[in-house]
CSV table of C-alpha atoms and ligand atoms in Angstrom, one decimal:
chain,number,residue,atom,x,y,z
A,29,MET,CA,0.0,0.0,0.0
A,30,ALA,CA,1.2,3.5,-0.8
A,31,ASP,CA,2.3,5.7,2.0
A,32,CYS,CA,-0.4,7.9,3.5
A,33,ASP,CA,0.0,11.7,3.6
A,34,VAL,CA,-0.2,11.7,7.4
A,35,VAL,CA,-0.3,9.0,10.0
A,36,ILE,CA,-1.5,9.6,13.5
A,37,ALA,CA,0.4,6.9,15.3
A,38,GLY,CA,0.0,5.0,18.5
A,39,GLY,CA,-3.0,6.7,20.0
A,40,THR,CA,-6.2,5.3,21.4
A,41,VAL,CA,-8.8,5.7,18.7
A,42,VAL,CA,-12.3,6.5,20.0
A,43,THR,CA,-15.3,6.0,17.7
A,44,PRO,CA,-19.0,6.2,18.7
A,45,SER,CA,-18.8,2.5,19.5
A,46,ASP,CA,-15.3,1.4,20.2
A,47,MET,CA,-11.9,2.3,21.7
A,48,PHE,CA,-8.8,0.6,20.4
A,49,THR,CA,-5.1,1.2,19.8
A,50,ALA,CA,-4.5,1.9,16.1
A,51,ASP,CA,-2.8,4.3,13.7
A,52,VAL,CA,-5.0,6.5,11.5
A,53,GLY,CA,-3.8,7.0,8.0
A,54,ILE,CA,-4.9,10.1,6.2
A,55,THR,CA,-4.8,10.7,2.4
A,56,GLY,CA,-6.3,13.6,0.5
A,57,GLY,CA,-7.9,15.0,3.6
A,58,ARG,CA,-9.9,11.9,4.4
A,59,VAL,CA,-9.3,8.9,6.6
A,60,ALA,CA,-7.8,6.2,4.3
A,61,VAL,CA,-7.1,3.4,6.7
A,62,LEU,CA,-7.0,2.3,10.4
A,63,GLY,CA,-4.3,-0.2,11.1
A,64,LEU,CA,-1.1,-1.0,12.8
A,65,ASN,CA,2.4,0.2,11.9
A,66,LEU,CA,1.1,2.4,9.1
A,67,ARG,CA,3.6,4.4,7.0
A,68,GLY,CA,3.1,8.1,6.1
A,69,GLN,CA,5.0,11.0,4.7
A,70,ARG,CA,4.4,12.7,8.1
A,71,THR,CA,3.8,11.0,11.4
A,72,ILE,CA,2.1,12.6,14.4
A,73,ASP,CA,2.9,10.8,17.6
A,74,ALA,CA,-0.3,10.3,19.6
A,75,LYS,CA,1.0,8.0,22.4
A,76,GLY,CA,-1.0,8.6,25.6
A,77,LEU,CA,-3.6,10.6,23.7
A,78,LEU,CA,-7.2,9.9,22.7
A,79,VAL,CA,-7.8,10.2,19.0
A,80,MET,CA,-11.4,11.3,18.6
A,81,PRO,CA,-13.5,12.7,15.8
A,82,GLY,CA,-13.6,16.5,15.7
A,83,GLY,CA,-16.6,17.9,17.6
A,84,VAL,CA,-19.8,18.8,15.7
A,85,ASP,CA,-21.6,21.7,17.4
A,86,SER,CA,-25.1,21.6,16.0
A,87,HIS,CA,-26.4,24.7,17.8
A,88,CYS,CA,-24.3,27.8,17.8
A,89,HIS,CA,-24.9,31.4,16.9
A,90,ILE,CA,-22.2,33.0,14.8
A,91,GLU,CA,-22.2,36.4,13.2
A,92,GLN,CA,-25.9,36.5,13.5
A,93,LEU,CA,-27.5,39.5,11.8
A,94,GLN,CA,-29.4,42.0,14.0
A,95,ALA,CA,-32.7,43.4,13.1
A,96,GLY,CA,-31.4,47.0,13.2
A,97,GLY,CA,-28.5,46.1,10.8
A,98,GLY,CA,-25.0,44.8,11.6
A,99,ALA,CA,-24.2,41.5,13.2
A,100,ASP,CA,-23.3,39.8,16.4
A,101,GLU,CA,-19.7,40.4,17.7
A,102,GLU,CA,-18.6,36.8,17.1
A,103,SER,CA,-17.5,36.6,13.5
A,104,PHE,CA,-17.0,33.5,11.4
A,105,VAL,CA,-13.3,34.0,11.9
A,106,THR,CA,-13.3,34.4,15.6
A,107,GLY,CA,-16.0,31.8,16.1
A,108,SER,CA,-14.0,29.3,14.0
A,109,THR,CA,-10.8,30.1,15.9
A,110,SER,CA,-12.6,29.4,19.2
A,111,ALA,CA,-14.2,26.2,17.9
A,112,LEU,CA,-10.9,24.8,16.5
A,113,ALA,CA,-9.1,25.6,19.7
A,114,GLY,CA,-11.7,23.6,21.5
A,115,GLY,CA,-11.6,20.6,19.2
A,116,THR,CA,-14.7,21.3,17.2
A,117,THR,CA,-14.4,21.1,13.4
A,118,SER,CA,-18.0,21.4,12.2
A,119,VAL,CA,-20.8,23.7,13.2
A,120,VAL,CA,-24.5,24.1,12.3
A,121,THR,CA,-25.2,27.7,12.7
A,122,PHE,CA,-28.2,29.9,11.8
A,123,SER,CA,-29.6,32.0,9.1
A,124,THR,CA,-32.3,34.3,10.5
A,125,GLN,CA,-35.5,35.8,9.1
A,126,PHE,CA,-36.8,39.1,10.3
A,127,LYS,CA,-40.5,39.6,10.5
A,128,GLY,CA,-41.9,41.3,7.4
A,129,GLN,CA,-39.0,40.0,5.3
A,130,GLY,CA,-38.2,36.8,3.4
A,131,ILE,CA,-35.6,34.2,4.1
A,132,LEU,CA,-33.7,34.2,0.8
A,133,ALA,CA,-31.9,37.5,1.1
A,134,PRO,CA,-30.6,36.9,4.6
A,135,PHE,CA,-29.6,33.4,3.7
A,136,ALA,CA,-27.5,34.8,0.8
A,137,GLU,CA,-25.9,37.2,3.3
A,138,TYR,CA,-25.0,34.4,5.7
A,139,ARG,CA,-23.5,32.4,2.9
A,140,ARG,CA,-21.4,35.4,1.9
A,141,ARG,CA,-20.3,36.1,5.5
A,142,ALA,CA,-19.5,32.4,6.1
A,143,GLU,CA,-17.1,32.3,3.3
A,144,ARG,CA,-14.5,33.4,5.8
A,145,ALA,CA,-15.1,30.5,8.1
A,146,MET,CA,-12.4,28.1,9.1
A,147,VAL,CA,-14.6,25.3,10.4
A,148,ASP,CA,-16.9,23.4,8.1
A,149,TYR,CA,-20.5,24.7,8.4
A,150,ALA,CA,-24.1,24.1,7.7
A,151,PHE,CA,-27.2,26.2,8.5
A,152,HIS,CA,-30.5,26.0,10.3
A,153,GLN,CA,-33.0,28.4,8.8
A,154,ILE,CA,-34.9,30.4,11.4
A,155,VAL,CA,-38.5,31.1,10.4
A,156,THR,CA,-40.1,34.0,12.3
A,157,ASP,CA,-42.8,34.9,9.9
A,158,ALA,CA,-44.5,32.0,8.1
A,159,THR,CA,-46.0,33.9,5.2
A,160,ASP,CA,-47.3,32.1,2.1
A,161,ASP,CA,-44.3,33.2,0.1
A,162,VAL,CA,-41.9,31.9,2.8
A,163,VAL,CA,-43.7,28.7,3.4
A,164,PHE,CA,-44.6,27.7,-0.2
A,165,ASN,CA,-41.9,29.4,-2.2
A,166,GLU,CA,-38.8,30.2,-0.2
A,167,ILE,CA,-38.4,27.2,2.1
A,168,PRO,CA,-38.2,24.8,-0.9
A,169,GLN,CA,-35.4,27.0,-2.3
A,170,VAL,CA,-33.2,26.9,0.9
A,171,ALA,CA,-33.9,23.2,1.2
A,172,ALA,CA,-32.6,22.8,-2.4
A,173,ALA,CA,-29.5,24.8,-1.4
A,174,GLY,CA,-28.7,22.2,1.3
A,175,VAL,CA,-30.5,23.4,4.4
A,176,ARG,CA,-32.3,20.5,6.0
A,177,SER,CA,-33.4,22.0,9.2
A,178,LEU,CA,-35.7,24.8,10.2
A,179,LYS,CA,-35.7,26.5,13.6
A,180,ALA,CA,-38.9,27.8,15.3
A,181,PHE,CA,-39.0,29.9,18.4
A,182,LEU,CA,-42.1,29.6,20.6
A,183,THR,CA,-41.0,32.7,22.6
A,184,TYR,CA,-39.0,35.9,22.3
A,185,ASP,CA,-40.7,39.0,21.0
A,186,PRO,CA,-39.2,39.5,17.6
A,187,LEU,CA,-39.0,35.8,16.8
A,188,TYR,CA,-41.8,33.9,18.2
A,189,LEU,CA,-44.4,31.9,16.2
A,190,ASP,CA,-48.0,31.4,17.3
A,191,ASP,CA,-49.4,27.9,17.1
A,192,ARG,CA,-50.8,28.3,13.6
A,193,GLN,CA,-47.5,29.7,12.2
A,194,PHE,CA,-45.6,26.9,14.0
A,195,ILE,CA,-47.9,24.3,12.4
A,196,ARG,CA,-47.3,25.9,9.0
A,197,VAL,CA,-43.5,25.6,9.6
A,198,LEU,CA,-43.9,21.9,10.6
A,199,ALA,CA,-45.9,21.2,7.4
A,200,ALA,CA,-43.4,23.0,5.2
A,201,ALA,CA,-40.6,21.0,6.7
A,202,ARG,CA,-42.5,17.8,6.0
A,203,ARG,CA,-43.1,18.7,2.4
A,204,ASN,CA,-39.4,19.5,1.9
A,205,GLN,CA,-37.7,16.7,3.9
A,206,MET,CA,-36.4,18.8,6.7
A,207,LEU,CA,-36.1,18.6,10.5
A,208,VAL,CA,-37.6,21.2,12.7
A,209,THR,CA,-35.6,22.4,15.8
A,210,VAL,CA,-37.6,24.2,18.4
A,211,HIS,CA,-37.0,26.7,21.3
A,212,CYS,CA,-39.7,25.6,23.7
A,213,GLU,CA,-40.9,28.2,26.2
A,214,ASN,CA,-44.4,29.7,26.6
A,215,TYR,CA,-44.4,33.3,25.3
A,216,GLU,CA,-47.5,34.6,27.1
A,217,ALA,CA,-46.6,33.0,30.4
A,218,ILE,CA,-43.1,34.6,30.4
A,219,ASN,CA,-44.5,38.0,29.4
A,220,TRP,CA,-47.1,37.8,32.2
A,221,ARG,CA,-44.6,36.9,34.9
A,222,THR,CA,-42.1,39.5,33.6
A,223,ALA,CA,-44.7,42.2,33.8
A,224,ALA,CA,-45.5,41.3,37.4
A,225,LEU,CA,-41.8,41.1,38.4
A,226,LEU,CA,-41.1,44.5,36.9
A,227,ALA,CA,-44.2,46.0,38.5
A,228,ASP,CA,-42.8,44.8,41.8
A,229,GLY,CA,-39.5,46.4,41.1
A,230,ARG,CA,-37.7,43.1,40.7
A,231,THR,CA,-35.4,44.0,37.8
A,232,ALA,CA,-32.0,42.3,38.7
A,233,PRO,CA,-30.5,39.6,36.5
A,234,LYS,CA,-31.6,36.9,38.9
A,235,TYR,CA,-35.3,37.5,38.1
A,236,HIS,CA,-34.6,36.3,34.6
A,237,ALA,CA,-34.9,32.8,36.0
A,238,TRP,CA,-38.0,33.7,38.0
A,239,SER,CA,-39.7,34.9,34.8
A,240,ARG,CA,-39.4,31.5,33.1
A,241,PRO,CA,-39.8,28.6,35.6
A,242,PRO,CA,-39.6,25.0,34.4
A,243,MET,CA,-43.3,24.5,33.7
A,244,VAL,CA,-43.1,27.3,31.1
A,245,GLU,CA,-40.5,25.2,29.2
A,246,ARG,CA,-42.4,21.9,29.9
A,247,GLU,CA,-45.7,23.3,28.6
A,248,ALA,CA,-44.1,24.5,25.3
A,249,THR,CA,-42.3,21.2,24.9
A,250,HIS,CA,-45.5,19.3,25.3
A,251,ARG,CA,-47.3,21.5,22.8
A,252,ALA,CA,-44.5,21.4,20.3
A,253,ILE,CA,-44.5,17.6,20.4
A,254,ALA,CA,-48.3,17.3,20.2
A,255,LEU,CA,-48.4,19.6,17.1
A,256,ALA,CA,-45.5,17.8,15.5
A,257,GLU,CA,-47.3,14.5,16.1
A,258,MET,CA,-50.4,15.9,14.5
A,259,VAL,CA,-48.4,17.0,11.4
A,260,ASP,CA,-46.2,13.9,11.6
A,261,GLN,CA,-43.1,16.0,11.4
A,262,PRO,CA,-39.8,15.0,13.3
A,263,ILE,CA,-38.5,17.6,15.6
A,264,GLN,CA,-35.5,18.2,18.0
A,265,VAL,CA,-36.2,20.1,21.2
A,266,PHE,CA,-33.3,22.5,21.8
A,267,HIS,CA,-31.5,23.2,25.1
A,268,VAL,CA,-33.5,21.0,27.5
A,269,SER,CA,-32.8,22.5,30.9
A,270,CYS,CA,-34.2,19.9,33.4
A,271,PRO,CA,-35.6,16.4,33.7
A,272,GLU,CA,-39.2,17.4,33.8
A,273,VAL,CA,-38.9,18.8,30.3
A,274,ALA,CA,-37.0,15.7,29.2
A,275,ASP,CA,-39.9,13.6,30.5
A,276,GLU,CA,-42.0,15.0,27.7
A,277,ILE,CA,-39.5,13.8,25.2
A,278,ALA,CA,-39.3,10.4,26.8
A,279,ARG,CA,-43.1,10.0,26.6
A,280,ALA,CA,-43.0,11.0,22.9
A,281,LYS,CA,-40.2,8.5,22.1
A,282,ALA,CA,-42.2,5.8,23.9
A,283,ARG,CA,-45.1,6.5,21.6
A,284,GLY,CA,-42.7,5.9,18.6
A,285,LEU,CA,-42.4,9.6,17.6
A,286,LYS,CA,-39.3,11.0,16.1
A,287,VAL,CA,-38.5,13.5,18.8
A,288,TRP,CA,-35.0,14.2,19.9
A,289,GLY,CA,-33.6,16.3,22.7
A,290,GLU,CA,-30.5,18.4,23.2
A,291,THR,CA,-28.9,19.9,26.2
A,292,CYS,CA,-25.9,22.1,26.8
A,293,PRO,CA,-22.9,22.3,29.2
A,294,GLN,CA,-24.4,25.4,31.0
A,295,TYR,CA,-27.3,23.2,32.3
A,296,PHE,CA,-24.8,20.9,33.9
A,297,VAL,CA,-22.5,23.4,35.6
A,298,LEU,CA,-24.4,26.6,36.0
A,299,SER,CA,-27.5,27.3,38.1
A,300,ALA,CA,-29.9,30.1,38.8
A,301,ASP,CA,-27.7,31.1,41.7
A,302,HIS,CA,-25.0,32.3,39.3
A,303,MET,CA,-27.5,35.0,38.2
A,304,ASP,CA,-27.8,36.2,41.8
A,305,ARG,CA,-24.3,37.8,41.9
A,306,PRO,CA,-24.0,41.4,42.8
A,307,GLY,CA,-24.5,44.2,40.3
A,308,PHE,CA,-24.4,43.4,36.6
A,309,GLU,CA,-22.3,40.3,37.2
A,310,GLY,CA,-25.3,38.0,37.1
A,311,ALA,CA,-26.0,39.0,33.5
A,312,LYS,CA,-23.0,36.9,32.4
A,313,PHE,CA,-25.0,33.8,33.1
A,314,MET,CA,-28.3,34.7,31.6
A,315,CYS,CA,-29.5,32.4,28.9
A,316,SER,CA,-32.8,30.8,28.0
A,317,PRO,CA,-34.1,28.5,29.2
A,318,ALA,CA,-32.5,29.6,32.5
A,319,PRO,CA,-30.1,27.3,34.3
A,320,ARG,CA,-32.0,25.6,37.2
A,321,ASP,CA,-30.4,24.0,40.3
A,322,ALA,CA,-28.0,21.1,41.3
A,323,ALA,CA,-30.8,18.5,41.4
A,324,ALA,CA,-31.9,19.4,37.8
A,325,SER,CA,-28.3,19.2,36.6
A,326,GLU,CA,-27.8,15.8,38.2
A,327,GLY,CA,-31.1,14.6,36.8
A,328,LEU,CA,-30.0,15.5,33.2
A,329,TRP,CA,-27.3,12.9,33.5
A,330,THR,CA,-30.0,10.3,33.9
A,331,CYS,CA,-31.7,11.6,30.8
A,332,ILE,CA,-28.4,11.2,28.9
A,333,ARG,CA,-27.7,7.8,30.3
A,334,ASN,CA,-31.2,6.5,29.2
A,335,GLY,CA,-30.9,8.1,25.8
A,336,VAL,CA,-33.7,10.7,26.1
A,337,LEU,CA,-31.2,13.5,25.5
A,338,ASP,CA,-28.6,12.4,23.0
A,339,ILE,CA,-26.8,15.6,21.9
A,340,VAL,CA,-24.8,18.2,23.8
A,341,SER,CA,-24.4,21.5,21.9
A,342,SER,CA,-23.0,24.8,23.0
A,343,ASP,CA,-25.8,27.1,22.1
A,344,HIS,CA,-22.9,29.6,21.8
A,345,SER,CA,-24.5,33.0,21.8
A,346,GLY,CA,-22.0,35.5,22.8
A,347,PHE,CA,-22.5,39.0,24.1
A,348,SER,CA,-19.6,40.8,25.7
A,349,CYS,CA,-20.1,42.3,29.1
A,350,GLU,CA,-18.1,45.5,29.0
A,351,THR,CA,-18.8,46.7,25.5
A,352,PRO,CA,-21.8,48.9,24.5
A,353,VAL,CA,-23.1,46.4,22.0
A,354,GLY,CA,-23.3,43.4,24.3
A,355,LYS,CA,-25.1,42.6,27.6
A,356,ARG,CA,-25.0,46.3,28.4
A,357,ALA,CA,-26.6,47.4,25.2
A,358,ASN,CA,-29.5,48.9,27.2
A,359,GLY,CA,-27.4,50.2,30.0
A,360,ALA,CA,-25.9,48.7,33.1
A,361,ASP,CA,-29.1,49.3,35.0
A,362,ALA,CA,-31.3,47.6,32.4
A,363,PRO,CA,-34.0,45.4,33.8
A,364,PHE,CA,-33.4,41.7,33.1
A,365,ARG,CA,-36.0,41.8,30.3
A,366,ASP,CA,-33.8,44.1,28.3
A,367,ILE,CA,-30.5,42.3,28.8
A,368,PRO,CA,-29.4,40.1,25.8
A,369,ASN,CA,-29.7,36.4,26.5
A,370,GLY,CA,-27.0,33.8,25.8
A,371,VAL,CA,-23.6,32.5,27.0
A,372,PRO,CA,-20.5,31.8,25.0
A,373,GLY,CA,-19.3,28.2,24.9
A,374,LEU,CA,-17.9,27.1,21.5
A,375,GLN,CA,-14.5,26.3,22.9
A,376,SER,CA,-15.4,25.2,26.4
A,377,ARG,CA,-18.1,22.7,25.3
A,378,LEU,CA,-15.9,19.7,24.8
A,379,PRO,CA,-13.5,20.2,27.8
A,380,ILE,CA,-16.4,20.9,30.2
A,381,LEU,CA,-18.4,17.9,29.0
A,382,PHE,CA,-15.3,15.6,29.0
A,383,HIS,CA,-14.5,16.6,32.5
A,384,GLU,CA,-18.0,16.2,33.8
A,385,ALA,CA,-18.8,13.0,31.8
A,386,VAL,CA,-15.5,11.1,31.4
A,387,THR,CA,-13.1,12.4,34.0
A,388,LYS,CA,-15.7,12.2,36.7
A,389,GLY,CA,-16.5,8.6,35.6
A,390,ARG,CA,-20.1,9.1,34.5
A,391,MET,CA,-19.5,7.6,31.1
A,392,ASP,CA,-16.9,6.3,28.7
A,393,PRO,CA,-15.2,8.2,25.9
A,394,CYS,CA,-17.3,6.5,23.3
A,395,HIS,CA,-20.5,8.0,24.8
A,396,PHE,CA,-18.8,11.4,25.0
A,397,VAL,CA,-18.1,11.1,21.2
A,398,ARG,CA,-21.7,10.2,20.5
A,399,LEU,CA,-23.0,13.2,22.5
A,400,THR,CA,-20.7,15.7,21.0
A,401,SER,CA,-19.9,14.5,17.5
A,402,ALA,CA,-21.6,11.4,16.1
A,403,ASN,CA,-25.1,12.0,17.2
A,404,PRO,CA,-25.3,15.6,16.0
A,405,ALA,CA,-23.7,14.5,12.7
A,406,ARG,CA,-26.3,11.8,12.3
A,407,LEU,CA,-29.3,13.9,13.3
A,408,PHE,CA,-28.3,16.7,10.9
A,409,GLY,CA,-27.4,14.6,7.9
A,410,LEU,CA,-23.6,14.8,8.0
A,411,TYR,CA,-22.7,11.2,9.1
A,412,PRO,CA,-20.4,9.4,8.4
A,413,ARG,CA,-18.5,12.1,6.6
A,414,LYS,CA,-18.5,13.9,10.0
A,415,GLY,CA,-18.9,12.4,13.5
A,416,THR,CA,-16.7,9.4,13.4
A,417,ILE,CA,-13.3,8.0,12.3
A,418,VAL,CA,-13.9,5.7,9.4
A,419,PRO,CA,-12.3,5.1,6.0
A,420,GLY,CA,-13.7,7.6,3.5
A,421,GLY,CA,-14.8,10.1,6.1
A,422,ASP,CA,-13.3,13.5,6.5
A,423,ALA,CA,-10.1,13.5,8.6
A,424,ASP,CA,-11.6,15.8,11.2
A,425,ILE,CA,-9.7,14.6,14.3
A,426,VAL,CA,-8.9,16.0,17.8
A,427,LEU,CA,-6.0,14.6,19.8
A,428,TRP,CA,-7.1,14.8,23.4
A,429,ASP,CA,-4.9,14.6,26.5
A,430,PRO,CA,-7.2,13.0,29.1
A,431,LYS,CA,-4.7,13.8,31.9
A,432,LYS,CA,-4.1,17.4,31.3
A,433,THR,CA,-5.6,19.8,33.9
A,434,VAL,CA,-6.5,23.3,32.9
A,435,THR,CA,-8.1,26.2,34.6
A,436,LEU,CA,-10.5,27.9,32.3
A,437,THR,CA,-10.0,31.6,31.8
A,438,ASN,CA,-11.3,34.0,29.2
A,439,THR,CA,-7.7,34.4,27.9
A,440,LEU,CA,-7.7,30.8,26.9
A,441,MET,CA,-11.1,31.0,25.1
A,442,GLN,CA,-10.3,32.4,21.7
A,443,HIS,CA,-13.7,33.9,21.0
A,444,ILE,CA,-14.2,37.6,20.7
A,445,ILE,CA,-16.5,37.8,23.8
A,446,ASP,CA,-14.9,39.5,26.7
A,447,TYR,CA,-15.8,36.9,29.4
A,448,THR,CA,-16.5,33.2,29.9
A,449,PRO,CA,-19.1,32.1,32.4
A,450,TYR,CA,-16.7,29.3,33.4
A,451,GLU,CA,-13.9,31.6,34.6
A,452,GLY,CA,-11.8,29.7,37.2
A,453,MET,CA,-13.4,26.3,36.6
A,454,GLN,CA,-10.8,23.5,36.6
A,455,VAL,CA,-11.1,20.7,34.0
A,456,THR,CA,-9.1,17.6,33.4
A,457,GLY,CA,-9.0,16.5,29.7
A,458,TRP,CA,-7.9,19.0,27.0
A,459,PRO,CA,-7.5,19.1,23.2
A,460,VAL,CA,-3.9,19.4,22.2
A,461,MET,CA,-4.2,19.2,18.4
A,462,THR,CA,-7.0,19.6,15.9
A,463,LEU,CA,-7.0,18.4,12.3
A,464,ARG,CA,-9.6,19.6,9.9
A,465,ARG,CA,-9.8,17.4,6.7
A,466,GLY,CA,-6.3,16.2,7.4
A,467,GLU,CA,-4.8,19.7,8.0
A,468,VAL,CA,-3.3,20.5,11.4
A,469,VAL,CA,-5.3,23.7,12.3
A,470,MET,CA,-4.6,23.8,16.0
A,471,ARG,CA,-1.5,22.7,18.0
A,472,ASP,CA,-1.1,23.4,21.7
A,473,GLY,CA,-3.8,26.1,21.6
A,474,LYS,CA,-2.4,27.9,18.6
A,475,VAL,CA,-4.9,28.1,15.7
A,476,GLN,CA,-3.3,28.2,12.3
A,477,ALA,CA,-6.0,28.1,9.6
A,478,GLN,CA,-6.8,30.4,6.7
A,479,PRO,CA,-10.0,32.4,6.8
A,480,GLY,CA,-12.1,30.9,4.0
A,481,SER,CA,-10.7,27.4,4.5
A,482,GLY,CA,-13.9,26.1,6.0
A,483,GLN,CA,-16.4,24.4,3.6
A,484,TYR,CA,-20.1,24.8,3.3
A,485,LEU,CA,-21.8,21.5,4.1
A,486,ALA,CA,-24.8,21.2,1.7
A,487,ARG,CA,-27.1,18.5,3.1
A,488,ALA,CA,-29.1,16.1,0.9
A,489,PRO,CA,-32.3,14.5,2.2
A,490,TYR,CA,-31.6,11.6,4.6
A,491,ASP,CA,-33.6,8.8,6.0
A,492,LEU,CA,-33.4,9.4,9.8
A,493,ILE,CA,-35.7,12.4,9.6
A,494,LYS,CA,-38.3,10.9,7.3
A,495,PRO,CA,-41.9,11.2,8.8
A,496,THR,CA,-43.3,8.0,10.3
A,497,GLY,CA,-46.4,8.1,7.9
A,498,ASN,CA,-48.9,8.1,10.8
A,499,VAL,CA,-51.3,11.0,10.5
A,500,PRO,CA,-54.6,11.5,12.3
A,501,ASN,CA,-57.5,9.8,10.4
A,502,GLY,CA,-55.0,8.9,7.7
A,503,PHE,CA,-55.4,12.4,6.4
A,504,ASP,CA,-52.2,14.2,5.5
A,505,ALA,CA,-53.1,17.9,5.9
A,506,SER,CA,-49.5,18.9,5.1
A,507,ALA,CA,-50.1,18.0,1.4
A,508,PHE,CA,-52.4,21.1,1.1
A,509,LEU,CA,-50.9,24.6,0.8
A,510,VAL,CA,-52.9,26.1,3.7
B,18,LIG,ZN1,-29.7,29.1,20.4
């Protein structure tokens, strides 16, 4: 056999199902062979390291356009840098619609901006205004351009869909062989509690959590699942914060529905108490749904072990704390309602999860790979090109030192955001090298990739997200353009 371009030698290869000692031979940016004593033009010594597929972060907000013009601080260059430094090589990010406008123009703008990415990337299309033109004309066009997932918000003022609009999005997804991802919280309930809290002078960041207690998330999750069941459209529930929400997904799965659930590192290691810090400090931890408490965090591990939640994404949504465009956009005294939501986490996702899951003995490295790489690649139509180490797949690989202990600081995080909510947290297990399609793009924390070297991942229809075929009364209402 001819020499490979690169051989990663002597490490412990971790796939979604197995762990074994082998060399990984890479040719032309793809994995060519797994074997022993492989020969390559270059050899990378991986002794003592885990050799894992690069992370796939299927929920992260990068360079998101803002309604008033401009974009989020995190650009495709800085976001890619942070991702690669943390061992993530592919992302599914977002193209947003603004109410009153279509989806094709912003989609073209995101495609243009993402040409500077250094990670490989795909898009979810956010639908905020399910007009006839969007639903019947534009969604088929973005699907044809390789977008196989729509995102629906059931809360947030400029974004939310009422039930009729949500149903129309589900039906459009069904007609166009797409998945629907859903932010599940009850819009009216949150607005009602928020109004009461503000009327009582309770404006501090900690009241963000009070405004959206768990039943608000549980109710919307239940409703999203019921409506998806009626349309017979597969969905993924984003960022499940606690077991009582996951229970809704478990019940759906038990009925044979195609409903998946995701959670994020913040729901394991942050809690509502973090938002109760003095002054504006609590704003650093504000995200939606709100982090709960230690019992909820521990309960999420059970939901992971029994397979109800099978993906851990970052929901990276960065807003700096000290800049006028970030968390303080409405002033340092802004009531919680007016503070942008979201926490950064592209780079910290894998180290925090590895520490909590593997280092602390909750699960094996194969399960870690499934949660952070293989399962997102499968659910979003990228597998096995992404998400595993297999001949023919892209050579997206992270070399991981399971013994290296690091204290997280914002200086280490290579995002543009000026803080990390995990400042001072100590983790054991750290990425020491990242390869993207066979190219070394990070070594010992130093990212060396060219802006524009990331590739757009156009997704074709795939079987996992096909509807089940069961519709009430055998009547498929989604076939009608209503
Ligand atoms: Zn999000």
